[in-house]
Amino acid sequence: MMQSAPPEPFVILGMPRTGTHYLEALLNKHPCVLSNGELLNQYDPNWPDKDRLLRSDRELLELAYLRRPAREEKVTHVGCKINEPQFEERPGFLSELARWPGLKVILLTRNNTLESLRSLIQARRSGHWLKFSSDKNMAPPPRVKLSIGECETYFKTTEDFHARVKRSFASSNTLTIEYEGLLGDPAGCLAKICDFLGVAPLRLSGDVVLERQEQRPLNETLENFHELRAHFAGGPYATFFEVAEVLEQQR
């Protein structure tokens, strides 16, 4: 009896707080697509075997794409997601990933990197990384203070990571999805991704399980917003502060 071909591989890449978990939840609504969570996160419940991280980079990818049991036989595309800090912990992993045959890459970006950093620090402080639609009584994320140095480092790390991903994979095998577009038009973004992967389009049911945790603007959630804006004014990162300026002018 001829064995069926293994599912086609894909990976979701992004900086922290760019919607990778939300996108994965949407993709997993598709009957032919299975994304198995954060392969390199020892706390991810999709991967109960914590000792897997002692394996080599190649063995981890084989586990993700070849030996990971699919939920149903009709799954034709299997993937996982990896956030940038996990590549820092395993420096050779991105190169090994780039060598995986036929891999398709979905890169999630966020137009305002400052919002991404703020959200990351808020999540670390509160311990709340996700907000579900059932979490009606969850307190808003805490206000935070960011140093100029950590902002500059994070902005540069984000630029370098995006450039490295684009250098590592062929453009024909890479699809960039913006966080803002994913939140504003999830059905449209999902249609692009289905076309990119080569699976039938999926009609979303309209039920949203995950919600954005922070709805307030930067100038209300960063304690030293004005200090940061003054420092970065006129530079390449000044646009990260423009949304709050518009909101202030409207008041």
Coordinates of N, CA, C and O in Angstrom, one line a residue, residues 23-209:
L23 N -3.0 34.4 15.0 CA -3.0 33.9 13.6 C -3.0 32.3 13.7 O -3.7 31.7 12.9
E24 N -2.3 31.8 14.6 CA -2.3 30.3 14.7 C -3.7 29.8 15.0 O -4.1 28.8 14.5
A25 N -4.3 30.5 15.9 CA -5.7 30.1 16.3 C -6.6 30.1 15.1 O -7.5 29.2 14.9
L26 N -6.5 31.1 14.2 CA -7.3 31.2 13.0 C -7.0 30.1 12.1 O -7.9 29.5 11.5
L27 N -5.7 29.8 11.8 CA -5.3 28.8 10.9 C -5.8 27.4 11.4 O -6.1 26.6 10.5
N28 N -5.8 27.2 12.7 CA -6.2 25.9 13.2 C -7.7 25.7 13.0 O -8.2 24.6 13.4
K29 N -8.5 26.7 12.6 CA -9.9 26.5 12.3 C -10.0 25.8 10.9 O -11.1 25.3 10.6
H30 N -8.9 25.8 10.1 CA -9.0 25.1 8.8 C -8.8 23.6 8.9 O -7.9 23.2 9.6
P31 N -9.7 22.8 8.3 CA -9.6 21.4 8.5 C -8.3 20.7 7.9 O -8.0 19.6 8.3
C32 N -7.7 21.5 7.0 CA -6.5 20.9 6.3 C -5.2 21.4 6.9 O -4.1 21.1 6.4
V33 N -5.3 22.3 7.9 CA -4.1 23.0 8.4 C -4.0 22.7 9.9 O -4.9 22.8 10.6
L34 N -2.7 22.4 10.3 CA -2.5 22.2 11.7 C -1.2 22.9 12.1 O -0.1 22.6 11.5
S35 N -1.3 23.9 13.0 CA -0.1 24.5 13.6 C 0.0 24.1 15.0 O -0.9 24.3 15.8
N36 N 1.2 23.7 15.4 CA 1.4 23.0 16.7 C 2.0 23.8 17.8 O 2.6 23.3 18.7
G37 N 1.8 25.2 17.7 CA 2.3 26.0 18.8 C 3.8 26.3 18.7 O 4.4 26.1 17.6
E38 N 4.4 26.8 19.8 CA 5.8 27.2 19.8 C 6.7 26.1 20.0 O 6.9 25.6 21.1
L39 N 7.4 25.7 19.0 CA 8.3 24.5 19.0 C 9.4 24.7 20.0 O 9.8 23.7 20.7
L40 N 9.9 25.9 20.2 CA 11.1 26.1 21.0 C 10.7 26.7 22.4 O 11.6 27.1 23.2
N41 N 9.4 26.7 22.8 CA 9.0 27.2 24.1 C 8.8 26.0 25.0 O 7.8 25.2 24.8
Q42 N 9.6 25.9 26.0 CA 9.5 24.7 26.9 C 8.1 24.7 27.7 O 7.8 23.7 28.2
Y43 N 7.4 25.8 27.7 CA 6.2 25.9 28.5 C 4.9 25.7 27.6 O 3.8 25.7 28.1
D44 N 5.1 25.5 26.3 CA 4.0 25.4 25.4 C 3.2 24.1 25.6 O 3.8 23.0 25.5
P45 N 1.9 24.2 25.9 CA 1.2 23.0 26.3 C 1.0 22.0 25.1 O 0.6 20.9 25.3
N46 N 1.2 22.5 23.9 CA 1.1 21.6 22.7 C 2.3 20.6 22.7 O 2.2 19.7 21.9
W47 N 3.3 20.9 23.4 CA 4.5 20.1 23.4 C 4.8 19.6 24.8 O 5.6 20.2 25.5
P48 N 4.2 18.6 25.3 CA 4.4 18.1 26.7 C 5.7 17.6 27.0 O 6.2 17.5 28.1
D49 N 6.5 17.2 25.9 CA 7.8 16.6 26.1 C 8.8 17.7 26.3 O 9.3 18.3 25.3
K50 N 9.1 18.1 27.5 CA 10.1 19.2 27.7 C 11.5 18.9 27.3 O 12.3 19.7 27.0
D51 N 11.8 17.6 27.4 CA 13.2 17.1 27.0 C 13.5 17.2 25.5 O 14.6 17.1 25.1
R52 N 12.4 17.6 24.7 CA 12.7 17.7 23.3 C 13.7 18.8 23.0 O 14.4 18.7 22.0
L53 N 13.8 19.8 23.9 CA 14.7 20.9 23.6 C 16.2 20.5 23.8 O 17.1 21.3 23.5
L54 N 16.4 19.3 24.3 CA 17.8 18.8 24.4 C 18.2 18.2 23.1 O 19.4 17.9 22.9
R55 N 17.3 18.1 22.1 CA 17.6 17.5 20.8 C 18.3 18.5 20.0 O 18.3 19.7 20.2
S56 N 18.9 18.1 18.9 CA 19.6 19.0 17.9 C 18.5 19.8 17.2 O 17.3 19.4 17.2
D57 N 19.0 20.8 16.5 CA 18.0 21.6 15.7 C 17.3 20.8 14.6 O 16.1 20.9 14.4
R58 N 18.1 20.0 14.0 CA 17.5 19.1 12.9 C 16.5 18.1 13.5 O 15.4 17.9 12.9
E59 N 16.8 17.5 14.6 CA 15.9 16.6 15.3 C 14.6 17.3 15.7 O 13.5 16.7 15.6
L60 N 14.7 18.5 16.1 CA 13.5 19.3 16.5 C 12.6 19.5 15.3 O 11.4 19.4 15.4
L61 N 13.2 19.8 14.2 CA 12.4 20.1 13.0 C 11.8 18.8 12.4 O 10.7 18.8 11.9
E62 N 12.5 17.7 12.6 CA 11.9 16.4 12.2 C 10.7 16.1 13.1 O 9.7 15.5 12.6
L63 N 10.8 16.4 14.3 CA 9.7 16.2 15.3 C 8.5 17.0 14.8 O 7.4 16.5 14.9
A64 N 8.8 18.3 14.5 CA 7.7 19.2 14.1 C 7.0 18.8 12.8 O 5.8 18.9 12.7
Y65 N 7.8 18.4 11.8 CA 7.2 18.3 10.5 C 7.0 16.8 10.0 O 6.3 16.6 9.1
L66 N 7.8 15.9 10.6 CA 7.7 14.5 10.1 C 7.0 13.6 11.1 O 6.3 12.7 10.7
R67 N 7.3 13.8 12.4 CA 6.8 12.8 13.4 C 5.7 13.3 14.3 O 5.2 12.6 15.1
R68 N 5.3 14.6 14.1 CA 4.2 15.1 14.9 C 2.9 14.5 14.4 O 2.6 14.7 13.2
P69 N 2.2 13.8 15.2 CA 0.9 13.2 14.8 C -0.1 14.3 14.4 O -0.4 15.2 15.2
A70 N -0.7 14.1 13.2 CA -1.8 15.1 12.8 C -3.1 14.7 13.5 O -3.3 13.5 13.9
R71 N -3.9 15.7 13.7 CA -5.2 15.4 14.4 C -6.1 14.6 13.6 O -7.0 13.8 14.1
E72 N -6.0 14.7 12.2 CA -6.8 14.0 11.3 C -6.0 13.7 10.0 O -5.1 14.4 9.7
E73 N -6.4 12.6 9.3 CA -5.7 12.3 8.1 C -5.8 13.3 7.1 O -4.9 13.4 6.2
K74 N -6.8 14.1 7.1 CA -7.0 15.1 6.0 C -6.1 16.3 6.1 O -6.1 17.2 5.3
V75 N -5.3 16.4 7.2 CA -4.4 17.5 7.3 C -3.3 17.5 6.2 O -2.6 16.5 6.1
T76 N -3.2 18.5 5.5 CA -2.3 18.6 4.3 C -1.1 19.5 4.6 O -0.1 19.5 3.8
H77 N -1.2 20.4 5.6 CA -0.2 21.4 5.9 C 0.0 21.4 7.4 O -1.0 21.6 8.2
V78 N 1.2 21.3 7.8 CA 1.6 21.3 9.2 C 2.7 22.3 9.5 O 3.6 22.5 8.7
G79 N 2.5 23.0 10.6 CA 3.5 24.0 10.9 C 3.7 24.2 12.4 O 3.1 23.5 13.3
C80 N 4.5 25.2 12.8 CA 4.7 25.7 14.1 C 5.0 27.1 14.1 O 5.1 27.8 13.0
K81 N 5.2 27.7 15.3 CA 5.6 29.2 15.3 C 6.8 29.4 16.2 O 7.0 28.6 17.2
I82 N 7.6 30.4 15.8 CA 8.8 30.7 16.5 C 8.9 32.2 16.6 O 8.8 32.9 15.6
N83 N 9.1 32.7 17.9 CA 9.4 34.1 18.1 C 10.9 34.4 18.1 O 11.7 33.5 18.5
E84 N 11.2 35.6 17.8 CA 12.6 36.0 17.6 C 13.5 35.7 18.8 O 14.6 35.2 18.6
P85 N 13.1 35.9 20.1 CA 14.0 35.6 21.2 C 14.4 34.1 21.3 O 15.5 33.8 21.8
Q86 N 13.6 33.2 20.7 CA 13.9 31.8 20.8 C 15.1 31.5 19.8 O 15.8 30.5 20.0
F87 N 15.2 32.3 18.7 CA 16.4 32.1 17.9 C 17.7 32.6 18.5 O 18.8 32.1 18.3
E88 N 17.6 33.5 19.4 CA 18.8 34.0 20.2 C 19.2 32.9 21.1 O 20.5 32.7 21.3
E89 N 18.3 32.1 21.6 CA 18.7 31.0 22.5 C 19.3 29.8 21.7 O 20.1 29.0 22.3
R90 N 18.9 29.7 20.4 CA 19.5 28.7 19.5 C 20.0 29.3 18.3 O 19.3 29.4 17.3
P91 N 21.2 29.9 18.3 CA 21.7 30.7 17.2 C 21.7 30.1 15.8 O 21.5 30.8 14.8
G92 N 21.8 28.8 15.7 CA 21.9 28.1 14.4 C 20.5 27.6 13.9 O 20.5 27.1 12.8
F93 N 19.5 27.9 14.7 CA 18.2 27.3 14.3 C 17.6 27.9 13.0 O 17.0 27.2 12.2
L94 N 17.8 29.2 12.8 CA 17.2 29.8 11.6 C 17.8 29.3 10.4 O 17.1 29.0 9.4
S95 N 19.1 29.1 10.4 CA 19.8 28.5 9.2 C 19.3 27.1 9.0 O 19.1 26.7 7.8
E96 N 19.1 26.3 10.0 CA 18.6 24.9 9.8 C 17.2 25.0 9.3 O 16.8 24.2 8.4
L97 N 16.4 25.9 9.8 CA 15.0 26.0 9.3 C 15.0 26.4 7.8 O 14.2 25.9 7.1
A98 N 15.9 27.3 7.4 CA 16.0 27.7 6.0 C 16.4 26.5 5.1 O 16.1 26.6 3.9
R99 N 17.0 25.5 5.6 CA 17.3 24.3 4.8 C 16.2 23.3 4.7 O 16.4 22.3 3.9
W100 N 15.1 23.5 5.4 CA 14.1 22.5 5.4 C 13.4 22.5 4.0 O 12.9 23.6 3.6
P101 N 13.3 21.4 3.3 CA 12.7 21.4 2.0 C 11.3 21.9 1.9 O 10.4 21.4 2.7
G102 N 11.0 22.8 0.9 CA 9.6 23.2 0.7 C 9.0 24.0 1.7 O 7.7 24.2 1.7
L103 N 9.7 24.5 2.7 CA 9.1 25.3 3.8 C 8.6 26.6 3.3 O 9.2 27.4 2.6
K104 N 7.4 27.0 3.8 CA 6.8 28.3 3.5 C 6.7 29.1 4.8 O 6.5 28.5 5.9
V105 N 7.1 30.3 4.7 CA 7.3 31.2 5.9 C 6.2 32.3 5.9 O 6.0 33.0 4.9
I106 N 5.5 32.4 7.0 CA 4.6 33.5 7.3 C 5.2 34.4 8.3 O 5.4 34.0 9.5
L107 N 5.6 35.6 7.9 CA 6.3 36.6 8.8 C 5.3 37.6 9.2 O 4.7 38.3 8.4
L108 N 5.1 37.7 10.5 CA 4.2 38.7 11.1 C 5.0 39.9 11.5 O 6.0 39.8 12.3
T109 N 4.5 41.1 11.1 CA 5.2 42.3 11.5 C 4.2 43.3 12.1 O 3.0 43.1 12.0
R110 N 4.7 44.3 12.9 CA 3.8 45.2 13.5 C 4.3 46.6 13.1 O 5.5 46.9 13.3
N111 N 3.5 47.5 12.5 CA 3.9 48.8 12.1 C 4.5 49.6 13.2 O 5.5 50.3 13.0
N112 N 3.9 49.5 14.3 CA 4.4 50.3 15.5 C 5.2 49.4 16.4 O 4.6 48.8 17.3
T113 N 6.5 49.4 16.3 CA 7.3 48.5 17.1 C 7.3 48.9 18.6 O 7.4 48.1 19.5
L114 N 7.1 50.2 18.8 CA 7.0 50.6 20.2 C 5.8 50.0 20.9 O 5.8 49.6 22.1
E115 N 4.6 49.8 20.2 CA 3.5 49.1 20.8 C 3.8 47.7 21.1 O 3.4 47.1 22.1
S116 N 4.6 47.1 20.2 CA 5.0 45.7 20.5 C 5.8 45.6 21.7 O 5.6 44.7 22.6
L117 N 6.8 46.5 21.9 CA 7.6 46.5 23.1 C 6.8 46.8 24.4 O 7.0 46.1 25.4
R118 N 6.0 47.8 24.3 CA 5.1 48.1 25.4 C 4.3 46.9 25.9 O 4.2 46.6 27.0
S119 N 3.7 46.2 24.9 CA 2.9 45.1 25.2 C 3.7 43.9 25.8 O 3.2 43.2 26.7
L120 N 4.9 43.8 25.4 CA 5.8 42.7 25.9 C 6.1 43.0 27.4 O 6.0 42.1 28.2
I121 N 6.4 44.2 27.7 CA 6.8 44.6 29.0 C 5.6 44.5 29.9 O 5.6 44.0 31.1
Q122 N 4.4 44.9 29.4 CA 3.2 44.8 30.2 C 2.9 43.3 30.5 O 2.5 43.0 31.7
A123 N 3.0 42.4 29.6 CA 2.8 41.0 29.8 C 3.7 40.4 30.8 O 3.3 39.6 31.6
R124 N 5.0 40.8 30.7 CA 6.0 40.3 31.6 C 5.6 40.7 33.1 O 5.8 40.0 34.0
R125 N 5.2 42.0 33.2 CA 4.9 42.5 34.5 C 3.6 41.9 35.1 O 3.5 41.5 36.3
S126 N 2.6 41.7 34.3 CA 1.3 41.2 34.8 C 1.2 39.7 34.8 O 0.4 39.2 35.6
G127 N 2.0 39.1 34.0 CA 1.9 37.6 33.8 C 0.8 37.1 33.0 O 0.5 35.9 32.8
H128 N 0.0 38.1 32.3 CA -1.1 37.8 31.4 C -0.6 37.9 30.0 O -0.4 39.1 29.5
W129 N -0.5 36.8 29.3 CA 0.0 36.9 27.9 C -1.1 36.9 26.9 O -0.9 37.3 25.7
L130 N -2.3 36.4 27.3 CA -3.4 36.2 26.3 C -4.7 36.7 27.0 O -4.8 36.6 28.2
K131 N -5.6 37.3 26.2 CA -6.9 37.6 26.8 C -8.0 36.9 25.9 O -8.0 37.1 24.7
F132 N -8.8 36.1 26.5 CA -9.8 35.4 25.9 C -11.1 36.2 26.0 O -11.3 37.0 26.9
S133 N -12.0 35.9 25.1 CA -13.3 36.6 25.0 C -14.1 36.4 26.3 O -14.9 37.2 26.7
S134 N -13.8 35.3 27.0 CA -14.5 35.0 28.3 C -13.9 35.8 29.5 O -14.5 35.8 30.6
D135 N -12.8 36.5 29.3 CA -12.1 37.2 30.4 C -12.7 38.6 30.5 O -12.0 39.6 30.3
K136 N -13.9 38.6 30.9 CA -14.7 39.9 31.0 C -14.1 40.8 32.2 O -14.2 42.0 32.1
N137 N -13.7 40.2 33.2 CA -13.3 41.0 34.4 C -11.8 41.2 34.5 O -11.3 41.6 35.6
M138 N -11.0 40.9 33.5 CA -9.6 41.1 33.6 C -9.2 42.5 33.7 O -9.7 43.4 32.9
A139 N -8.3 42.9 34.6 CA -7.9 44.2 34.8 C -7.1 44.7 33.6 O -6.4 43.9 32.9
P140 N -7.1 46.0 33.2 CA -6.3 46.4 32.1 C -4.8 46.3 32.4 O -4.4 46.2 33.5
P141 N -4.0 46.1 31.3 CA -2.5 46.0 31.6 C -2.0 47.2 32.3 O -2.5 48.3 32.3
P142 N -0.9 47.0 33.1 CA -0.3 48.0 33.9 C 0.4 49.1 33.0 O 0.9 48.8 31.9
R143 N 0.4 50.3 33.4 CA 1.2 51.3 32.8 C 2.7 51.0 33.1 O 3.0 50.5 34.1
V144 N 3.6 51.3 32.1 CA 5.0 50.9 32.2 C 5.9 52.1 31.8 O 5.4 53.0 31.1
K145 N 7.1 52.0 32.2 CA 8.1 52.9 31.9 C 9.2 52.2 31.1 O 9.7 51.2 31.5
L146 N 9.6 52.8 30.0 CA 10.7 52.2 29.1 C 11.9 53.1 29.1 O 11.7 54.4 29.0
S147 N 13.0 52.6 29.1 CA 14.2 53.4 29.0 C 14.5 53.6 27.5 O 14.1 52.9 26.6
I148 N 15.2 54.7 27.2 CA 15.6 55.0 25.9 C 16.5 53.9 25.3 O 16.3 53.4 24.2
G149 N 17.4 53.3 26.1 CA 18.3 52.3 25.7 C 17.5 51.0 25.3 O 17.8 50.4 24.2
E150 N 16.5 50.6 26.1 CA 15.8 49.4 25.7 C 15.0 49.6 24.5 O 14.8 48.6 23.7
C151 N 14.5 50.8 24.3 CA 13.7 51.1 23.1 C 14.6 51.0 21.9 O 14.3 50.3 20.9
E152 N 15.8 51.6 21.9 CA 16.7 51.6 20.8 C 17.1 50.2 20.5 O 17.2 49.8 19.3
T153 N 17.4 49.4 21.5 CA 17.8 48.0 21.3 C 16.7 47.2 20.6 O 17.0 46.4 19.7
Y154 N 15.5 47.4 21.1 CA 14.4 46.6 20.6 C 14.1 47.0 19.2 O 13.8 46.1 18.3
F155 N 14.1 48.3 18.9 CA 13.8 48.7 17.5 C 14.8 48.1 16.5 O 14.5 47.7 15.5
K156 N 16.1 48.2 16.9 CA 17.2 47.6 16.0 C 17.1 46.1 15.9 O 17.2 45.6 14.8
T157 N 16.8 45.4 17.0 CA 16.6 44.0 17.0 C 15.5 43.6 16.0 O 15.6 42.6 15.3
T158 N 14.4 44.3 16.1 CA 13.3 44.0 15.2 C 13.7 44.2 13.7 O 13.4 43.4 12.9
E159 N 14.3 45.3 13.4 CA 14.8 45.6 12.0 C 15.7 44.5 11.5 O 15.6 43.9 10.4
D160 N 16.7 44.1 12.4 CA 17.6 43.1 12.0 C 17.0 41.7 11.8 O 17.3 41.0 10.9
F161 N 16.0 41.4 12.7 CA 15.3 40.1 12.5 C 14.5 40.0 11.2 O 14.6 39.0 10.5
H162 N 13.8 41.1 10.9 CA 13.0 41.1 9.7 C 14.0 40.9 8.5 O 13.7 40.2 7.5
A163 N 15.1 41.7 8.5 CA 16.0 41.6 7.4 C 16.6 40.2 7.3 O 16.8 39.7 6.2
R164 N 16.9 39.6 8.4 CA 17.5 38.3 8.4 C 16.6 37.2 7.8 O 17.0 36.3 7.1
V165 N 15.3 37.3 8.2 CA 14.3 36.4 7.7 C 14.2 36.5 6.2 O 14.2 35.5 5.4
K166 N 14.2 37.8 5.7 CA 14.0 38.0 4.3 C 15.3 37.5 3.5 O 15.2 37.1 2.3
R167 N 16.4 37.6 4.1 CA 17.7 37.1 3.5 C 17.7 35.6 3.5 O 18.3 35.0 2.6
S168 N 17.1 35.0 4.4 CA 17.2 33.5 4.6 C 16.3 32.7 3.8 O 16.6 31.5 3.5
F169 N 15.2 33.3 3.3 CA 14.2 32.5 2.6 C 13.9 33.2 1.3 O 13.9 34.5 1.2
A170 N 13.6 32.4 0.3 CA 13.2 33.0 -1.0 C 11.9 33.8 -0.9 O 11.0 33.4 -0.2
S171 N 11.8 34.9 -1.6 CA 10.6 35.7 -1.5 C 9.4 35.0 -2.0 O 8.3 35.3 -1.5
S172 N 9.5 34.0 -2.9 CA 8.4 33.3 -3.4 C 7.8 32.3 -2.3 O 6.7 31.9 -2.4
N173 N 8.6 32.0 -1.3 CA 8.2 31.2 -0.2 C 7.9 31.9 1.1 O 7.8 31.3 2.2
T174 N 7.9 33.3 1.0 CA 7.7 34.1 2.2 C 6.5 35.0 2.0 O 6.3 35.6 1.0
L175 N 5.6 35.1 3.0 CA 4.4 36.0 3.0 C 4.5 36.8 4.3 O 4.5 36.3 5.4
T176 N 4.5 38.1 4.1 CA 4.5 39.0 5.2 C 3.0 39.5 5.5 O 2.3 40.0 4.6
I177 N 2.6 39.4 6.8 CA 1.3 39.8 7.2 C 1.5 40.8 8.3 O 2.2 40.6 9.3
E178 N 0.8 42.0 8.2 CA 0.9 43.0 9.2 C -0.1 42.8 10.3 O -1.3 42.4 10.1
Y179 N 0.3 42.9 11.5 CA -0.5 42.8 12.7 C -1.8 43.6 12.6 O -2.9 43.2 12.9
E180 N -1.6 44.9 12.2 CA -2.7 45.8 12.1 C -3.8 45.3 11.1 O -5.0 45.4 11.3
G181 N -3.3 44.7 10.0 CA -4.2 44.2 9.0 C -4.9 42.9 9.5 O -6.1 42.7 9.3
L182 N -4.2 42.1 10.3 CA -4.7 40.9 10.8 C -5.9 41.2 11.8 O -6.9 40.5 11.8
L183 N -5.7 42.2 12.6 CA -6.8 42.6 13.6 C -7.9 43.3 12.9 O -9.1 43.0 13.2
G184 N -7.6 44.1 11.9 CA -8.7 44.8 11.2 C -9.5 44.0 10.2 O -10.7 44.2 10.0
D185 N -8.8 43.1 9.5 CA -9.4 42.3 8.5 C -8.9 40.8 8.6 O -8.2 40.4 7.7
P186 N -9.3 40.1 9.6 CA -8.8 38.7 9.8 C -9.2 37.8 8.6 O -8.4 37.0 8.2
A187 N -10.4 38.0 8.1 CA -10.8 37.2 7.0 C -10.0 37.4 5.7 O -9.6 36.4 5.0
G188 N -9.7 38.7 5.5 CA -8.9 39.0 4.3 C -7.5 38.5 4.4 O -6.9 37.9 3.4
C189 N -6.9 38.6 5.6 CA -5.5 38.1 5.8 C -5.5 36.6 5.7 O -4.6 36.0 5.1
L190 N -6.5 35.9 6.3 CA -6.6 34.5 6.2 C -6.7 34.0 4.8 O -6.2 32.9 4.4
A191 N -7.5 34.7 3.9 CA -7.6 34.3 2.5 C -6.3 34.4 1.8 O -6.0 33.5 1.0
K192 N -5.5 35.4 2.1 CA -4.1 35.5 1.5 C -3.3 34.4 1.9 O -2.5 33.8 1.1
I193 N -3.4 34.0 3.2 CA -2.5 32.9 3.7 C -2.9 31.6 3.1 O -2.1 30.7 2.8
C194 N -4.2 31.3 3.0 CA -4.7 30.1 2.4 C -4.2 30.0 0.9 O -3.8 28.9 0.5
D195 N -4.3 31.1 0.2 CA -3.8 31.1 -1.2 C -2.3 30.8 -1.2 O -1.8 30.1 -2.1
F196 N -1.6 31.4 -0.3 CA -0.1 31.2 -0.2 C 0.2 29.8 0.1 O 1.1 29.2 -0.5
L197 N -0.5 29.2 1.0 CA -0.2 27.8 1.4 C -0.7 26.8 0.3 O -0.2 25.7 0.2
G198 N -1.7 27.2 -0.4 CA -2.3 26.3 -1.4 C -3.4 25.5 -0.9 O -3.6 24.3 -1.3
V199 N -4.2 26.0 0.1 CA -5.4 25.3 0.6 C -6.6 26.1 0.2 O -6.6 27.3 -0.1
A200 N -7.8 25.4 0.3 CA -9.0 26.0 0.0 C -9.3 27.2 1.0 O -8.9 27.1 2.1
P201 N -10.0 28.2 0.5 CA -10.3 29.3 1.4 C -11.2 28.8 2.6 O -12.0 27.9 2.4
L202 N -11.1 29.6 3.7 CA -11.9 29.2 4.9 C -12.8 30.4 5.3 O -12.3 31.5 5.4
R203 N -14.1 30.1 5.4 CA -15.0 31.1 5.9 C -15.0 31.2 7.4 O -15.3 30.2 8.1
L204 N -14.6 32.3 8.0 CA -14.6 32.4 9.4 C -16.0 32.5 10.0 O -16.9 33.1 9.4
S205 N -16.1 31.9 11.2 CA -17.5 31.8 11.8 C -17.9 33.1 12.5 O -19.0 33.3 12.8
G206 N -16.9 34.0 12.7 CA -17.2 35.2 13.4 C -16.9 35.2 14.9 O -16.9 36.3 15.6
D207 N -16.7 34.0 15.5 CA -16.5 34.0 16.9 C -15.0 34.3 17.1 O -14.1 33.7 16.5
V208 N -14.7 35.2 18.0 CA -13.3 35.6 18.3 C -13.0 35.1 19.7 O -13.6 35.5 20.7
V209 N -12.0 34.2 19.8 CA -11.7 33.6 21.1 C -10.7 34.5 21.8 O -10.7 34.7 23.0

